[in-house]
Amino acid sequence: MKTVAVVLAAGSGSRMQSDVKKQYMEIGGKPLIYYSLKAFEESVIDDIVLVVSRGDIDFVRSEIVEKFGFLKVTAIVEGGLARYHSVRLGLQAAAPDCDYAFIHDGARPFVTEDIILRGLHAVKEYGACVIGMPVKDTIKIADDKGFASMTPDRDKTWLIQTPQIFSYKMILDLYQRLDREEGELIEKGINITDDAMVVEYFSDKKVKLVEGSYTNIKITTPEDIPAAEAILKNM
């Protein structure tokens, strides 16, 4: 069995309101991307493919991968215009004999060994799973005018995180199909926002929900930085 983690760090981080891309902003004296790479480096994962912004390969190789001694990083590739482009490029850079692929947002620094192991056990059984947590708050579905139109059952509503884990061959095939049919999806107004959507849209495979952690947050806006610092101190 061979596993690969595709770690996405190609975003612009425009909502951070900073001249420094968020994946390189420091938390606890280390770049944000350091923490997820460290988690996979010290886990059962065999290889890591790091997807970065255009023009950042040399910087990331010298200032992050080599500096911190991440030996499992087997490839560093440039991402695409959208997240799903970056995922496909990362998957294509993985070794062709991979069995399972963990797709992870580099802006989630607090993925843990326990989360990775739970995901691995689940993907072996189900072939497709995503990490997430049951929501704590009531969720409202809004209509086009901003009014509440529906309240889904909170007991059946999850906050989806990463990593999202799949049979490698299956998810690569589906992402390549997405690439071929991208124009049709755009015409239909379908916005692919995570990897599970690719499986749900292009196959009849069910995606298993696996508990992660409420601390497995995504760093997106300036308000997330103090929260991340607090989580880091308590880990």
Tab-separated table of C-alpha atoms in Angstrom:
chain	number	residue	atom	x	y	z
A	1	MET	CA	0.000	0.000	0.000
A	2	LYS	CA	1.328	3.417	-0.974
A	3	THR	CA	-0.095	6.782	0.059
A	4	VAL	CA	0.449	10.327	-1.125
A	5	ALA	CA	-0.561	13.639	0.426
A	6	VAL	CA	-1.281	16.417	-2.057
A	7	VAL	CA	-0.849	19.608	-0.026
A	8	LEU	CA	-2.331	22.709	-1.629
A	9	ALA	CA	-0.479	25.984	-1.056
A	10	ALA	CA	-1.188	27.829	-4.290
A	11	GLY	CA	-3.790	30.314	-3.090
A	12	SER	CA	-3.306	34.057	-3.180
A	13	GLY	CA	-4.630	34.630	0.332
A	14	SER	CA	-6.258	37.897	-0.732
A	15	ARG	CA	-8.628	37.901	2.245
A	16	MET	CA	-5.678	38.040	4.649
A	17	GLN	CA	-5.017	41.684	3.665
A	18	SER	CA	-1.274	41.069	3.745
A	19	ASP	CA	1.620	41.494	1.331
A	20	VAL	CA	2.821	38.045	2.417
A	21	LYS	CA	0.895	35.071	1.015
A	22	LYS	CA	-0.941	33.410	3.875
A	23	GLN	CA	0.801	30.051	3.416
A	24	TYR	CA	4.104	31.796	4.246
A	25	MET	CA	2.822	33.953	7.113
A	26	GLU	CA	4.365	32.942	10.419
A	27	ILE	CA	2.454	31.337	13.273
A	28	GLY	CA	4.473	30.400	16.309
A	29	GLY	CA	7.670	31.362	14.499
A	30	LYS	CA	7.104	29.010	11.558
A	31	PRO	CA	5.446	29.507	8.143
A	32	LEU	CA	1.816	28.387	8.109
A	33	ILE	CA	2.505	25.653	5.535
A	34	TYR	CA	5.188	24.166	7.801
A	35	TYR	CA	2.656	22.637	10.188
A	36	SER	CA	0.656	20.534	7.746
A	37	LEU	CA	3.849	19.391	6.008
A	38	LYS	CA	5.278	18.382	9.395
A	39	ALA	CA	2.134	16.399	10.235
A	40	PHE	CA	2.330	14.383	7.008
A	41	GLU	CA	6.120	14.051	7.231
A	42	GLU	CA	5.794	12.389	10.644
A	43	SER	CA	2.818	10.204	9.699
A	44	VAL	CA	2.260	6.937	7.816
A	45	ILE	CA	2.077	8.885	4.535
A	46	ASP	CA	4.748	7.800	2.043
A	47	ASP	CA	5.035	10.808	-0.299
A	48	ILE	CA	4.054	14.463	-0.282
A	49	VAL	CA	3.317	16.514	-3.390
A	50	LEU	CA	3.338	20.230	-2.644
A	51	VAL	CA	1.348	22.511	-4.965
A	52	VAL	CA	2.453	26.157	-4.854
A	53	SER	CA	1.766	29.449	-6.573
A	54	ARG	CA	3.346	30.291	-9.902
A	55	GLY	CA	6.974	31.316	-9.487
A	56	ASP	CA	7.267	29.986	-5.914
A	57	ILE	CA	8.875	26.591	-6.535
A	58	ASP	CA	12.481	27.637	-5.892
A	59	PHE	CA	11.549	29.663	-2.803
A	60	VAL	CA	9.504	26.849	-1.289
A	61	ARG	CA	12.147	24.240	-2.033
A	62	SER	CA	14.957	26.220	-0.337
A	63	GLU	CA	13.133	28.114	2.401
A	64	ILE	CA	10.647	25.464	3.526
A	65	VAL	CA	11.295	21.951	2.221
A	66	GLU	CA	15.099	21.941	2.507
A	67	LYS	CA	15.278	24.333	5.456
A	68	PHE	CA	13.016	22.178	7.632
A	69	GLY	CA	14.171	18.845	6.251
A	70	PHE	CA	10.936	17.539	4.760
A	71	LEU	CA	12.260	14.363	3.149
A	72	LYS	CA	8.905	12.997	2.009
A	73	VAL	CA	8.274	15.880	-0.412
A	74	THR	CA	8.841	14.123	-3.741
A	75	ALA	CA	7.499	16.869	-6.008
A	76	ILE	CA	6.764	20.595	-5.948
A	77	VAL	CA	4.495	21.789	-8.747
A	78	GLU	CA	2.769	25.016	-9.715
A	79	GLY	CA	-0.972	25.221	-9.212
A	80	GLY	CA	-3.679	26.387	-11.572
A	81	LEU	CA	-6.298	29.116	-11.702
A	82	ALA	CA	-8.788	27.364	-9.420
A	83	ARG	CA	-8.424	24.917	-6.567
A	84	TYR	CA	-9.595	21.989	-8.661
A	85	HIS	CA	-6.921	22.749	-11.276
A	86	SER	CA	-4.286	22.646	-8.536
A	87	VAL	CA	-5.592	19.339	-7.205
A	88	ARG	CA	-5.440	17.715	-10.636
A	89	LEU	CA	-1.897	18.944	-11.213
A	90	GLY	CA	-0.870	17.651	-7.807
A	91	LEU	CA	-2.428	14.251	-8.411
A	92	GLN	CA	-0.738	13.968	-11.779
A	93	ALA	CA	2.639	14.627	-10.130
A	94	ALA	CA	2.234	11.734	-7.709
A	95	ALA	CA	3.783	8.331	-8.274
A	96	PRO	CA	1.523	6.251	-10.554
A	97	ASP	CA	1.611	3.285	-8.187
A	98	CYS	CA	-0.135	5.154	-5.382
A	99	ASP	CA	-3.098	3.451	-3.760
A	100	TYR	CA	-4.618	6.319	-1.775
A	101	ALA	CA	-4.449	10.111	-2.072
A	102	PHE	CA	-4.910	12.549	0.815
A	103	ILE	CA	-5.858	15.990	-0.527
A	104	HIS	CA	-5.222	18.680	2.069
A	105	ASP	CA	-5.448	22.460	2.245
A	106	GLY	CA	-2.101	23.820	3.410
A	107	ALA	CA	-4.025	26.569	5.205
A	108	ARG	CA	-5.225	23.949	7.725
A	109	PRO	CA	-2.135	23.705	9.943
A	110	PHE	CA	-3.614	21.550	12.702
A	111	VAL	CA	-4.191	18.231	10.961
A	112	THR	CA	-3.014	15.496	13.329
A	113	GLU	CA	-1.733	11.942	13.207
A	114	ASP	CA	-5.052	10.710	14.623
A	115	ILE	CA	-6.992	12.442	11.847
A	116	ILE	CA	-4.680	10.991	9.204
A	117	LEU	CA	-5.029	7.471	10.637
A	118	ARG	CA	-8.824	7.698	10.874
A	119	GLY	CA	-8.903	8.831	7.252
A	120	LEU	CA	-6.641	5.995	6.161
A	121	HIS	CA	-8.733	3.358	7.907
A	122	ALA	CA	-11.917	4.782	6.376
A	123	VAL	CA	-10.601	5.031	2.814
A	124	LYS	CA	-9.451	1.407	2.941
A	125	GLU	CA	-13.022	0.397	3.722
A	126	TYR	CA	-15.040	2.886	1.662
A	127	GLY	CA	-12.699	4.142	-1.096
A	128	ALA	CA	-13.783	7.761	-0.588
A	129	CYS	CA	-14.016	9.784	2.617
A	130	VAL	CA	-13.744	13.326	3.909
A	131	ILE	CA	-12.746	14.686	7.273
A	132	GLY	CA	-15.270	16.922	8.992
A	133	MET	CA	-17.210	17.623	12.158
A	134	PRO	CA	-20.918	17.855	13.020
A	135	VAL	CA	-21.980	21.493	13.120
A	136	LYS	CA	-22.690	23.098	16.492
A	137	ASP	CA	-24.908	25.886	15.195
A	138	THR	CA	-28.226	25.912	13.397
A	139	ILE	CA	-27.735	26.326	9.650
A	140	LYS	CA	-30.063	28.351	7.407
A	141	ILE	CA	-30.300	28.048	3.628
A	142	ALA	CA	-30.808	31.488	2.065
A	143	ASP	CA	-32.860	32.309	-1.019
A	144	ASP	CA	-31.706	34.640	-3.810
A	145	LYS	CA	-32.891	37.688	-1.852
A	146	GLY	CA	-31.143	36.838	1.393
A	147	PHE	CA	-34.130	35.451	3.280
A	148	ALA	CA	-34.059	32.161	5.171
A	149	SER	CA	-35.738	29.557	2.989
A	150	MET	CA	-34.895	26.287	4.748
A	151	THR	CA	-33.402	24.958	7.970
A	152	PRO	CA	-31.674	21.597	7.499
A	153	ASP	CA	-31.629	19.096	10.340
A	154	ARG	CA	-28.596	20.020	12.452
A	155	ASP	CA	-28.029	16.365	13.367
A	156	LYS	CA	-27.348	15.631	9.697
A	157	THR	CA	-25.213	18.673	8.909
A	158	TRP	CA	-21.404	18.562	8.895
A	159	LEU	CA	-18.665	21.144	8.578
A	160	ILE	CA	-16.323	19.703	5.956
A	161	GLN	CA	-12.559	19.920	6.413
A	162	THR	CA	-9.500	18.340	4.842
A	163	PRO	CA	-7.797	16.012	4.226
A	164	GLN	CA	-10.207	14.384	1.823
A	165	ILE	CA	-9.061	10.886	0.998
A	166	PHE	CA	-9.730	8.663	-2.006
A	167	SER	CA	-8.580	5.727	-4.013
A	168	TYR	CA	-5.821	7.328	-6.076
A	169	LYS	CA	-6.773	5.928	-9.462
A	170	MET	CA	-10.445	6.805	-8.987
A	171	ILE	CA	-9.886	10.420	-7.933
A	172	LEU	CA	-7.263	11.010	-10.636
A	173	ASP	CA	-9.616	9.667	-13.316
A	174	LEU	CA	-12.478	11.834	-12.049
A	175	TYR	CA	-10.335	14.977	-11.942
A	176	GLN	CA	-9.148	14.336	-15.478
A	177	ARG	CA	-12.782	13.977	-16.513
A	178	LEU	CA	-13.542	17.268	-14.772
A	179	ASP	CA	-10.761	18.864	-16.797
A	180	ARG	CA	-12.328	17.608	-20.027
A	181	GLU	CA	-15.843	18.733	-19.082
A	182	GLU	CA	-14.960	21.973	-17.286
A	183	GLY	CA	-16.639	24.172	-19.896
A	184	GLU	CA	-19.920	22.312	-19.520
A	185	LEU	CA	-19.871	22.741	-15.739
A	186	ILE	CA	-19.193	26.462	-16.079
A	187	GLU	CA	-22.140	26.796	-18.462
A	188	LYS	CA	-24.371	25.061	-15.912
A	189	GLY	CA	-23.138	27.337	-13.123
A	190	ILE	CA	-21.722	24.417	-11.118
A	191	ASN	CA	-18.939	25.536	-8.795
A	192	ILE	CA	-16.666	22.734	-7.589
A	193	THR	CA	-15.535	23.721	-4.086
A	194	ASP	CA	-14.100	20.484	-2.720
A	195	ASP	CA	-12.912	17.062	-3.811
A	196	ALA	CA	-15.980	15.213	-2.584
A	197	MET	CA	-18.075	17.221	-5.058
A	198	VAL	CA	-16.024	15.784	-7.915
A	199	VAL	CA	-16.837	12.259	-6.741
A	200	GLU	CA	-20.486	13.121	-6.115
A	201	TYR	CA	-20.934	14.763	-9.516
A	202	PHE	CA	-19.035	12.359	-11.752
A	203	SER	CA	-19.728	9.022	-10.075
A	204	ASP	CA	-22.242	7.140	-7.960
A	205	LYS	CA	-19.652	6.520	-5.245
A	206	LYS	CA	-20.766	7.520	-1.756
A	207	VAL	CA	-18.350	9.601	0.309
A	208	LYS	CA	-17.978	8.590	3.953
A	209	LEU	CA	-17.872	11.335	6.593
A	210	VAL	CA	-15.088	10.850	9.156
A	211	GLU	CA	-14.708	12.892	12.336
A	212	GLY	CA	-11.751	15.252	12.400
A	213	SER	CA	-11.384	17.960	15.033
A	214	TYR	CA	-12.906	21.350	15.768
A	215	THR	CA	-9.344	22.677	15.984
A	216	ASN	CA	-8.627	21.618	12.384
A	217	ILE	CA	-9.471	25.141	11.246
A	218	LYS	CA	-8.665	26.835	7.955
A	219	ILE	CA	-6.734	30.091	8.129
A	220	THR	CA	-8.556	32.458	5.789
A	221	THR	CA	-8.913	35.942	7.308
A	222	PRO	CA	-6.854	38.047	9.763
A	223	GLU	CA	-9.239	37.075	12.575
A	224	ASP	CA	-8.079	33.462	12.237
A	225	ILE	CA	-4.485	34.228	13.222
A	226	PRO	CA	-5.075	34.799	16.974
A	227	ALA	CA	-7.237	31.661	17.054
A	228	ALA	CA	-4.448	29.688	15.399
A	229	GLU	CA	-1.883	31.023	17.845
A	230	ALA	CA	-4.100	29.960	20.750
A	231	ILE	CA	-4.610	26.458	19.326
A	232	LEU	CA	-0.872	26.094	18.745
A	233	LYS	CA	-0.106	26.988	22.373
A	234	ASN	CA	-2.501	24.310	23.606
A	235	MET	CA	-1.318	21.529	21.323
